[in-house]
Short mmCIF file of N, CA, C and O in Angstrom, two decimals:
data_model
loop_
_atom_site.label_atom_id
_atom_site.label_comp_id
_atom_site.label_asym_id
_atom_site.label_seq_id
_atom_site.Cartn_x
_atom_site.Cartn_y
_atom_site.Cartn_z
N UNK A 160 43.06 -60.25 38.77
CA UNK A 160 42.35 -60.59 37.55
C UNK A 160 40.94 -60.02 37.56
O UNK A 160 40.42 -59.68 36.49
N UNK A 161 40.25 -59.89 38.84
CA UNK A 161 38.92 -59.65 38.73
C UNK A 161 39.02 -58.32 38.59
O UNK A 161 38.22 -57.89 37.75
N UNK A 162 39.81 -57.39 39.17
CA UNK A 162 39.94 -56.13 39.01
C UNK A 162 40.32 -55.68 37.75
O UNK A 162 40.04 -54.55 37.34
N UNK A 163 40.98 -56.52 37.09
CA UNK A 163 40.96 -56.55 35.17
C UNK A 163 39.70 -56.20 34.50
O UNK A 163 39.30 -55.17 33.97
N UNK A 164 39.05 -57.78 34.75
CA UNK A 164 37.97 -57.61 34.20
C UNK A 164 36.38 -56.15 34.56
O UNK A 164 35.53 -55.50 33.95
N UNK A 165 36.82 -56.34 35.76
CA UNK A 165 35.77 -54.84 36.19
C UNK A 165 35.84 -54.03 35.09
O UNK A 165 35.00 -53.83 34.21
N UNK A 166 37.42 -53.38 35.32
CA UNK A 166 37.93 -52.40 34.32
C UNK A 166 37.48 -52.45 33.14
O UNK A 166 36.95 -51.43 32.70
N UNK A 167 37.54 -53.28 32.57
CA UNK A 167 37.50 -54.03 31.27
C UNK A 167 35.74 -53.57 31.04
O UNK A 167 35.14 -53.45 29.98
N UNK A 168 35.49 -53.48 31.75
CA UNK A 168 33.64 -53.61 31.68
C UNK A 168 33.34 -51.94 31.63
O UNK A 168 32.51 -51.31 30.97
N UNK A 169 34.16 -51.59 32.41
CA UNK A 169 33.76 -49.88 32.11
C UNK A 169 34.05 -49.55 31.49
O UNK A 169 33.38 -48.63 31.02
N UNK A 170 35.44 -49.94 30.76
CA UNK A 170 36.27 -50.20 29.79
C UNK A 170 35.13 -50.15 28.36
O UNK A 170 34.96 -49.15 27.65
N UNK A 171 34.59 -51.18 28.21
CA UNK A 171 33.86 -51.47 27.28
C UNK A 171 32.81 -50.50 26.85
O UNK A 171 32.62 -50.02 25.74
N UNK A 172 31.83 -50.22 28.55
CA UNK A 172 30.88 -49.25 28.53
C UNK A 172 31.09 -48.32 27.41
O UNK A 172 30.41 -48.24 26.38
N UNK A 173 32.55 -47.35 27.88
CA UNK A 173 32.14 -45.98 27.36
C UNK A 173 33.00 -46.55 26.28
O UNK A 173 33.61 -45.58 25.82
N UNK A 174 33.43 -47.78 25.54
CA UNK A 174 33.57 -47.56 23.91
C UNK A 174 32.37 -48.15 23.40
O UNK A 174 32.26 -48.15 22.17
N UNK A 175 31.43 -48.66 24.09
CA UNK A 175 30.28 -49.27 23.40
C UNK A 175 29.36 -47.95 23.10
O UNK A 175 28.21 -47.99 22.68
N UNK A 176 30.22 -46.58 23.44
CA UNK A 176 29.37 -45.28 23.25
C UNK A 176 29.51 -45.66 22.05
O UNK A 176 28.78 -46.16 21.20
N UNK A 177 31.00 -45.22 22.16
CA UNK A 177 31.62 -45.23 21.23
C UNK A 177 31.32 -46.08 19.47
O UNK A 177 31.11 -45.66 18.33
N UNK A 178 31.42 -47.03 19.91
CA UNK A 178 31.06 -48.36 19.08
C UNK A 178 29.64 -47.63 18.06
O UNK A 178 29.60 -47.14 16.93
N UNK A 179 28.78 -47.83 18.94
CA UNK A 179 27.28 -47.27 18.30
C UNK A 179 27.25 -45.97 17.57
O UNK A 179 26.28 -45.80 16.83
N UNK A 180 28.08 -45.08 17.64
CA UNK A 180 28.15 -44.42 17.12
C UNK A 180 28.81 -44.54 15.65
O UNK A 180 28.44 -44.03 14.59
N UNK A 181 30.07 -45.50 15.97
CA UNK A 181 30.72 -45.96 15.03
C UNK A 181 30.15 -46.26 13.92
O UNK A 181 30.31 -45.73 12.82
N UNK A 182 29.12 -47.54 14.38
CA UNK A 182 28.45 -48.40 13.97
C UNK A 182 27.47 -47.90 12.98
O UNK A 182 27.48 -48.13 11.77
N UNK A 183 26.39 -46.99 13.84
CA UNK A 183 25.48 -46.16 13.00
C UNK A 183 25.63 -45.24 12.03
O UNK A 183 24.85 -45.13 11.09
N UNK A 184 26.76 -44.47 12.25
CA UNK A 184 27.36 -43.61 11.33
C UNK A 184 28.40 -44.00 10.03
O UNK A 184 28.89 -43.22 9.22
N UNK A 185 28.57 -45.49 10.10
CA UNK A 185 29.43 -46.59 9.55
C UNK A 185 28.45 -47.00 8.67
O UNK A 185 28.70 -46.61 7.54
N UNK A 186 27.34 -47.69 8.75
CA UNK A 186 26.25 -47.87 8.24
C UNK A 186 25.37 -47.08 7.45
O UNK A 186 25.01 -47.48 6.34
N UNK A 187 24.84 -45.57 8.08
CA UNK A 187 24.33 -44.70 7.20
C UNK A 187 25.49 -44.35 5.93
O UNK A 187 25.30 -44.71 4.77
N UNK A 188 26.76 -43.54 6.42
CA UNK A 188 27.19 -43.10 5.58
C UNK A 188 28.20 -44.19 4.14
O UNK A 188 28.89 -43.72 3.23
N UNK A 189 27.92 -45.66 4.42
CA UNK A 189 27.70 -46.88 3.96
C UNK A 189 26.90 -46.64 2.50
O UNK A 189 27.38 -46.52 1.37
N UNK A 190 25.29 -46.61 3.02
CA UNK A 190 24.28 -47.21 2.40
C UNK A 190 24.04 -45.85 1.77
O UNK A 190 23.71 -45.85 0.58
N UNK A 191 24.14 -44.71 2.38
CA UNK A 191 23.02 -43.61 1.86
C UNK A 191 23.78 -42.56 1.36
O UNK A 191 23.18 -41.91 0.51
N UNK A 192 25.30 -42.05 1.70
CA UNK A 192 26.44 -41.53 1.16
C UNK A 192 27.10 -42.28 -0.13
O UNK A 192 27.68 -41.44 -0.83
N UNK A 193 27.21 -43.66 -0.68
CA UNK A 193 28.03 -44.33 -1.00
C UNK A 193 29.39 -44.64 -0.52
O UNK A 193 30.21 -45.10 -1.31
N UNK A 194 29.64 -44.46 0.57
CA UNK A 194 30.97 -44.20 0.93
C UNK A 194 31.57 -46.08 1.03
O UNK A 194 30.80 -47.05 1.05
N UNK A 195 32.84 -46.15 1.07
CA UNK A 195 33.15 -47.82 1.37
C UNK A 195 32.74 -47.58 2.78
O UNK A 195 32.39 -46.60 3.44
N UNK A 196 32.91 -48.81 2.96
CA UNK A 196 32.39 -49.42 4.75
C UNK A 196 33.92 -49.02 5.30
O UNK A 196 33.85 -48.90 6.52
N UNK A 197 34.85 -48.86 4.97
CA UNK A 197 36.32 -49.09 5.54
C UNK A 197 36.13 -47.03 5.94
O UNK A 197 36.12 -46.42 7.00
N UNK A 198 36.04 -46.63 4.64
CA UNK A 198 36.00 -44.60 4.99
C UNK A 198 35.24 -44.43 6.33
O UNK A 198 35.58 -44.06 7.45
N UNK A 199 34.02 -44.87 5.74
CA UNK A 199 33.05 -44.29 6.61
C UNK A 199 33.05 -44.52 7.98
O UNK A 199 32.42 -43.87 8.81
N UNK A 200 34.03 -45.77 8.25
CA UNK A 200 34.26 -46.34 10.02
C UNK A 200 35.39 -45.25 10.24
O UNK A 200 35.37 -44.61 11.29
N UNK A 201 36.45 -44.99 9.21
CA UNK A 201 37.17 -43.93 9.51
C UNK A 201 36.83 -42.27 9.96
O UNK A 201 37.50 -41.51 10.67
N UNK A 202 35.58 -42.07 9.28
CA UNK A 202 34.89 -40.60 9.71
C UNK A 202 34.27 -41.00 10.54
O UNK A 202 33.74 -40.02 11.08
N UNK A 203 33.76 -42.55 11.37
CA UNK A 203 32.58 -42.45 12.61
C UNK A 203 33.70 -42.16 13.59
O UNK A 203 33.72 -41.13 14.26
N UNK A 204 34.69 -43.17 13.65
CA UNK A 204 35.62 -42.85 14.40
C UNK A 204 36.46 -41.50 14.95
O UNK A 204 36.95 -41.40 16.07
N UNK A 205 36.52 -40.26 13.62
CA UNK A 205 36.84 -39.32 14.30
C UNK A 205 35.70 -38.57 14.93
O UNK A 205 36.23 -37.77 15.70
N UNK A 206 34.55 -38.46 14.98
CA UNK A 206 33.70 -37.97 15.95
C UNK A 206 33.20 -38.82 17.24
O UNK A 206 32.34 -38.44 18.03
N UNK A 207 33.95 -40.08 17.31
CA UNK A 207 33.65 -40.95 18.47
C UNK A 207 34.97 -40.96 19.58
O UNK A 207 34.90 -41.35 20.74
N UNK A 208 35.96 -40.52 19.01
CA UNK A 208 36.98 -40.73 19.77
C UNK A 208 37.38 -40.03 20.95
O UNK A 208 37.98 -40.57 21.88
N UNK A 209 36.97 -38.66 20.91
CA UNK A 209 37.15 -37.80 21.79
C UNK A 209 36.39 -37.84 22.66
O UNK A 209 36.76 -37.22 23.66
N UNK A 210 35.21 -38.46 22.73
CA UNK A 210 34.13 -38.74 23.77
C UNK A 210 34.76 -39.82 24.87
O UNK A 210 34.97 -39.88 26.09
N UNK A 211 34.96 -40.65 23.64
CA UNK A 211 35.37 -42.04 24.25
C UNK A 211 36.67 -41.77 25.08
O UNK A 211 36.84 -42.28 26.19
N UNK A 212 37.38 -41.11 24.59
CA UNK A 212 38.98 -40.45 25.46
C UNK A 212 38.70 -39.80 26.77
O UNK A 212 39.59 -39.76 27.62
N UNK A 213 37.18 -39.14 27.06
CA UNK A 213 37.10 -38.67 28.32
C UNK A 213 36.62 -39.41 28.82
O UNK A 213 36.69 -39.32 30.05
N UNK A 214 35.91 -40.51 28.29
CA UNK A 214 35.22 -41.18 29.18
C UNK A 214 36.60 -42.27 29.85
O UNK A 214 36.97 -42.47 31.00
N UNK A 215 36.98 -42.67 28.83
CA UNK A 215 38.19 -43.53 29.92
C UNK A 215 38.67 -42.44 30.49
O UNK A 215 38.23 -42.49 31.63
N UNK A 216 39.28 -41.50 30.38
CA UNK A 216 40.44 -40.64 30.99
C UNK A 216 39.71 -40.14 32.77
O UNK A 216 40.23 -40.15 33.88
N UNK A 217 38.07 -39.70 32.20
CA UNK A 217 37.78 -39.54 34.06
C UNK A 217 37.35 -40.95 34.69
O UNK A 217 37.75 -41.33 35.79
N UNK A 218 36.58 -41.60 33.96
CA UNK A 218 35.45 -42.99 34.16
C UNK A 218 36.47 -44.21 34.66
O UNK A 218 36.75 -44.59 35.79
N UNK A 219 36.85 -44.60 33.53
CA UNK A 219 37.40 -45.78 33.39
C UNK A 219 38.56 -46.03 34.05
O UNK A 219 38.66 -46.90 34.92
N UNK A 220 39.35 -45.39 33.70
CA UNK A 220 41.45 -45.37 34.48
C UNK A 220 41.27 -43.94 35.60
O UNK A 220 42.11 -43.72 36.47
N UNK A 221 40.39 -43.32 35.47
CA UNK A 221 40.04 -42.44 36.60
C UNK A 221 41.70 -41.80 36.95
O UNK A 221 42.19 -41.70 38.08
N UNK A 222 42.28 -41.48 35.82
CA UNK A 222 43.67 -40.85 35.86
C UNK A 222 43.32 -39.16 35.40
O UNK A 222 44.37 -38.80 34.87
N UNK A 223 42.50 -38.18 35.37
CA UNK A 223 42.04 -37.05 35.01
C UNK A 223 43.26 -36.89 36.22
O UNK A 223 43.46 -37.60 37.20
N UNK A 224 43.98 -35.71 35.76
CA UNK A 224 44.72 -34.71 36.21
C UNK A 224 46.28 -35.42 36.59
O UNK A 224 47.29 -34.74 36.78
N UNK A 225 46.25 -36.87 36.67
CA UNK A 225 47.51 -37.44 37.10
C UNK A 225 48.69 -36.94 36.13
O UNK A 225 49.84 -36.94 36.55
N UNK A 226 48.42 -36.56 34.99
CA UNK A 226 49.77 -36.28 33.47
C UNK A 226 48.79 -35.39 33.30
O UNK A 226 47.75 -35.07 33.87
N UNK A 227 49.94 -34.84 31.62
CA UNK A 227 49.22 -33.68 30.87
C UNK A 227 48.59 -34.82 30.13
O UNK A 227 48.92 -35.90 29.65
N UNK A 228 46.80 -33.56 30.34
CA UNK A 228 45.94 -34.10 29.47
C UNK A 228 46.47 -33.91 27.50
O UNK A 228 45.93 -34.54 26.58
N UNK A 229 47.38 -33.09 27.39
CA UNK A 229 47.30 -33.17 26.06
C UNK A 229 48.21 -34.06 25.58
O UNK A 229 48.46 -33.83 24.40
N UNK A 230 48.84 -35.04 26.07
CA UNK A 230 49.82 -36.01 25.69
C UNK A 230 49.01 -36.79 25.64
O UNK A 230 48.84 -37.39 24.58
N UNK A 231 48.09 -37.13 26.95
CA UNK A 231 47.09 -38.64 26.78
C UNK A 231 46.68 -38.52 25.59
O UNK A 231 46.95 -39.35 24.72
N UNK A 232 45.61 -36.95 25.26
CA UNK A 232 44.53 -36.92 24.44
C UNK A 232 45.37 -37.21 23.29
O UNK A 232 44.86 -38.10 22.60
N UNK A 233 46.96 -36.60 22.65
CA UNK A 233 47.28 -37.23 21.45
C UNK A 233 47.62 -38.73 21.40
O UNK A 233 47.15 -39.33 20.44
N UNK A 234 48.45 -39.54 22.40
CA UNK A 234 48.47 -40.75 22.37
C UNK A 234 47.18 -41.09 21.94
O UNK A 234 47.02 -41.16 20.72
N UNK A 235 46.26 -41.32 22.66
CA UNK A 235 45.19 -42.08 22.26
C UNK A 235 44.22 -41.73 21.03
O UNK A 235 43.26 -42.45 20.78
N UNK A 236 44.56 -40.47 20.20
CA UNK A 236 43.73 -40.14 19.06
C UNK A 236 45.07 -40.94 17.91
O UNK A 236 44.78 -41.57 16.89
N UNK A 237 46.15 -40.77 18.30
CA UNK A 237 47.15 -41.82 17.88
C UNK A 237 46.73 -43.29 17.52
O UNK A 237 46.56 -43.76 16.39
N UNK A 238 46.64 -43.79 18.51
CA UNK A 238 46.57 -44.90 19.11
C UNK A 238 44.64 -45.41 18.26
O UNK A 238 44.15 -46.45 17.83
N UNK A 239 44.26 -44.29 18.38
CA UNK A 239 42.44 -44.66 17.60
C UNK A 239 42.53 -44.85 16.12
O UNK A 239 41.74 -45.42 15.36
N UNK A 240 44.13 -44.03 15.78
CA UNK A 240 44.36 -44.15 14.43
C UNK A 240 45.03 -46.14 14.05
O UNK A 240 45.09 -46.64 12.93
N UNK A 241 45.23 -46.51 14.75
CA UNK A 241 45.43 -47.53 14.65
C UNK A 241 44.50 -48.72 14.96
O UNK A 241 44.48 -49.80 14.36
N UNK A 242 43.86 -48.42 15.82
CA UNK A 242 42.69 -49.11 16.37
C UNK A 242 41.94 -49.34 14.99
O UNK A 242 41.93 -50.43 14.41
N UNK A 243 41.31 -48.17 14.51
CA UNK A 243 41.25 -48.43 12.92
C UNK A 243 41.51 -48.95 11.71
O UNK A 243 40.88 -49.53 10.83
N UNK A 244 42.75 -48.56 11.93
CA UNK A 244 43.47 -49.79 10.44
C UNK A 244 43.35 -51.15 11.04
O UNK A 244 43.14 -52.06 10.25
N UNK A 245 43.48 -51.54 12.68
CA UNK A 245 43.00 -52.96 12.72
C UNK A 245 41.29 -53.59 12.16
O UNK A 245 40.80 -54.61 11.67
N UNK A 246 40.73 -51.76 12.78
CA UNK A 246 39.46 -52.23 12.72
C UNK A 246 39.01 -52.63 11.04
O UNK A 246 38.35 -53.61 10.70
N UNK A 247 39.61 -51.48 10.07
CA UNK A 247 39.32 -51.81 8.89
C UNK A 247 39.98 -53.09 7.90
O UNK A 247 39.51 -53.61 6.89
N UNK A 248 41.35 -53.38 8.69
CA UNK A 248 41.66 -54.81 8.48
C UNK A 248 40.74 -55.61 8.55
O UNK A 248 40.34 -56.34 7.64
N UNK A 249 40.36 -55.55 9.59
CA UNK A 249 39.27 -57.11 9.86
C UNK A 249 37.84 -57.16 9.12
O UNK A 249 37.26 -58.23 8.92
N UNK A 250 37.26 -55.76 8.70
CA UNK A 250 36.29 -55.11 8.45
C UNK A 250 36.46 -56.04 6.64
O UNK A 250 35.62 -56.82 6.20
N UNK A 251 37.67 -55.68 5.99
CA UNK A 251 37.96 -56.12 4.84
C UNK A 251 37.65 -57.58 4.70
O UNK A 251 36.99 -58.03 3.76
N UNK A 252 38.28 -58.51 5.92
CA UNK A 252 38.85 -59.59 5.87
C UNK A 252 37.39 -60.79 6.20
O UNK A 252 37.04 -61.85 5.68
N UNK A 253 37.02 -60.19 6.98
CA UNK A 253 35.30 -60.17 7.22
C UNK A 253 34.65 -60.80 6.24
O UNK A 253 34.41 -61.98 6.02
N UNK A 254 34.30 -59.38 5.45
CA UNK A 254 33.52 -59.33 4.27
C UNK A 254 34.13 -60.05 3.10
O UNK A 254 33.46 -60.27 2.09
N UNK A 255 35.70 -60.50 3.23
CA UNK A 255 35.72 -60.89 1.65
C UNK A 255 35.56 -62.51 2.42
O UNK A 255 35.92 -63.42 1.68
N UNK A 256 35.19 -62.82 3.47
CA UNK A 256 34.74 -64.45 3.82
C UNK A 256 33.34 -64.29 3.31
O UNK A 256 32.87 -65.37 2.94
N UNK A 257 32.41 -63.11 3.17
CA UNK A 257 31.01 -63.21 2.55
C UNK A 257 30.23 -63.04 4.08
O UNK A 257 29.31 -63.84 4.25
N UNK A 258 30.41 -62.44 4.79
CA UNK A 258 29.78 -61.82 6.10
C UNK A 258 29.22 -60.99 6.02
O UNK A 258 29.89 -59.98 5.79
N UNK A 259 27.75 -60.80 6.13
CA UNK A 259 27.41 -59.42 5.85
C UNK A 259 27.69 -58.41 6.69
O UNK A 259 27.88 -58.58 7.89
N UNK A 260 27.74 -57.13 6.02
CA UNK A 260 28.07 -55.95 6.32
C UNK A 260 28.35 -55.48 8.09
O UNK A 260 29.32 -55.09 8.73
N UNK A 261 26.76 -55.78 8.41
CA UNK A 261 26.66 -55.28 9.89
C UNK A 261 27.24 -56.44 10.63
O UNK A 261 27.66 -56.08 11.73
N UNK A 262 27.39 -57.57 10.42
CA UNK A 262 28.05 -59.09 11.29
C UNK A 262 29.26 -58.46 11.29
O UNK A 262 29.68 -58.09 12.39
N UNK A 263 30.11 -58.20 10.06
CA UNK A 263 31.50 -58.16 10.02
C UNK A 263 31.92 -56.50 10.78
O UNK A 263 33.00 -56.23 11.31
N UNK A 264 30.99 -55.77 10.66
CA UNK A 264 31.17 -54.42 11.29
C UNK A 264 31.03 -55.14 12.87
O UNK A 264 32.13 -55.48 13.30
N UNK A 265 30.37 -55.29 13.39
CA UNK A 265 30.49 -55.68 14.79
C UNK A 265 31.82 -56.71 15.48
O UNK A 265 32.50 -56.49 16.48
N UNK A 266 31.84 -57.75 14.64
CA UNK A 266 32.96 -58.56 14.86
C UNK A 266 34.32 -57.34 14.64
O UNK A 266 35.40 -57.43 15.23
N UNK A 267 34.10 -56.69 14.06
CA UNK A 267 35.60 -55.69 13.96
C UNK A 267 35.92 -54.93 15.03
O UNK A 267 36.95 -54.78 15.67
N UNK A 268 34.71 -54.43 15.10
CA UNK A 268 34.87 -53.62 16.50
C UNK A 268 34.84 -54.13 17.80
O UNK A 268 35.41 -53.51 18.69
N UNK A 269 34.32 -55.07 18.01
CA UNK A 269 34.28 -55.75 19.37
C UNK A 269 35.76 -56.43 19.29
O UNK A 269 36.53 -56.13 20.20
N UNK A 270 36.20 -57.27 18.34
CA UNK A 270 37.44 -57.80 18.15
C UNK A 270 38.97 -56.76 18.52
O UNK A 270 40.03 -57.16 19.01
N UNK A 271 38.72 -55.85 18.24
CA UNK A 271 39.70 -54.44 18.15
C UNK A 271 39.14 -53.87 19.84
O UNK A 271 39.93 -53.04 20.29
N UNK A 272 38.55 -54.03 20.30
CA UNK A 272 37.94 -53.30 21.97
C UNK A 272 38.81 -53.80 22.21
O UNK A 272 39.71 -52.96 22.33
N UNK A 273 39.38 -55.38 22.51
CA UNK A 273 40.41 -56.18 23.43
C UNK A 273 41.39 -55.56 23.27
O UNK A 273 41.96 -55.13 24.27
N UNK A 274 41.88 -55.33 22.06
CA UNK A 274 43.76 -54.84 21.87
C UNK A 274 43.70 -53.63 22.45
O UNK A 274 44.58 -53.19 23.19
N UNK A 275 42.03 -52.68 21.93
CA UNK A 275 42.47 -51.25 22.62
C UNK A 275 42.51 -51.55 24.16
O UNK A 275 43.37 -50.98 24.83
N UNK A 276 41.70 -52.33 24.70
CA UNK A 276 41.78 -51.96 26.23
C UNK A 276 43.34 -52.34 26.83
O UNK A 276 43.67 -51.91 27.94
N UNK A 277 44.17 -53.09 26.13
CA UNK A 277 45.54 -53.47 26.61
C UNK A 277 46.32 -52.83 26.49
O UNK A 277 47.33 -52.70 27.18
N UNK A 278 45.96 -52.24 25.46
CA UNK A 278 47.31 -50.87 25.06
C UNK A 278 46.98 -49.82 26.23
O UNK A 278 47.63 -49.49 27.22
N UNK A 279 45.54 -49.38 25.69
CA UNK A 279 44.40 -48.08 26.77
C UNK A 279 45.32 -48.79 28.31
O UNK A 279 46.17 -48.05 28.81
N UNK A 280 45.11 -50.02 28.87
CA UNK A 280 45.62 -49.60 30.28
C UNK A 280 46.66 -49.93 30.29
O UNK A 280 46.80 -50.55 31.34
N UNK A 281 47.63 -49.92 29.71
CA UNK A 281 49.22 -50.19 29.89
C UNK A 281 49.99 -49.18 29.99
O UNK A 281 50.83 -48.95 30.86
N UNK A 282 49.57 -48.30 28.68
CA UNK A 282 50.31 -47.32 28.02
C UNK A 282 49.49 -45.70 28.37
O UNK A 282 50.01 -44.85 29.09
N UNK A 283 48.39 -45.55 27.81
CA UNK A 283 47.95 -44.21 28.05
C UNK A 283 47.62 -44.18 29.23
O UNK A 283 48.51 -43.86 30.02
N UNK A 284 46.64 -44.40 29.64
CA UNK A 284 45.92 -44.24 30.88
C UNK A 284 46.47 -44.94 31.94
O UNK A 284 45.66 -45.34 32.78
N UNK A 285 47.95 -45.24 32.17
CA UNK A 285 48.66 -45.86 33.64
C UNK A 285 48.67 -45.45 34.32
O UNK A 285 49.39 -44.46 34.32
N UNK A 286 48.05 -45.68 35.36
CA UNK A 286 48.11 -44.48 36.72
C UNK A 286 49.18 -45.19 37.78
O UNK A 286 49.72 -46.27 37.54
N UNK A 287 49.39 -44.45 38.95
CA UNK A 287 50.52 -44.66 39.84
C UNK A 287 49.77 -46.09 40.12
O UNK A 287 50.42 -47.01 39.62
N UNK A 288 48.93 -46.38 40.58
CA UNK A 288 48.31 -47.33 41.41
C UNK A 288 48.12 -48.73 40.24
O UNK A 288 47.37 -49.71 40.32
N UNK A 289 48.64 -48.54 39.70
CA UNK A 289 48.71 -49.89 38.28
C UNK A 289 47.10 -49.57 37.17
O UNK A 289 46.87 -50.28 36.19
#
């Protein structure tokens, strides 16, 4: 379990790159693009994902070279595509309780980190050693 949670923490690290990027680029292109809050987490997300994919792939599950990198890298740009529709689920579900913007943007994404890290170490990033 403790070795879970470790994971889980580096785990977090390099999506909390992630996240902030999300977040900020979720927000500007929000307020100053007009874009909905739901698009614009969808365009932070495709320039956050691929970062975030190396960073687990060497950092986190420290599985670099164990499989082909181009199966992980599509699973998990897969897999970000879904991370998304949860994230913009909740993002919706949030805001129509009357949450403002940046509360319900954070609660989405931190809420959606848990499912990704279960899928992230089950499925993509499994290495021989569990």
């Amino acid at each position: 379990m403790s070795s879970h949670l470790k994971k889980y923490g580096i785990f977090a690290s390099g999506s909390a790159m992630g996240a902030v990027v999300d977040y900020a680029i979720t927000m500007l292109a929000a307020k100053f693009l007009g874009m909905s809050p739901e698009l614009a987490l969808g365009l932070a997300m495709l320039f956050s994902a691929t970062a975030v994919f190396f960073w687990h792939d060497h950092i986190t599950f420290k599985s670099a070279g164990q499989s082909r990198l181009a199966r992980k890298y599509l699973a998990f740009m897969l897999w970000s595509v879904l991370v998304y529709l949860l994230r913009a689920v909740l993002l919706v579900g949030f805001g129509m309780v009357g949450l403002p913007l940046s509360i319900a943007l954070a609660l989405s994404i931190g809420l959606a980190s848990v499912v990704n890290y279960i899928l992230s170490s089950r499925a993509i990033f499994r290495t021989q050693k569990g």
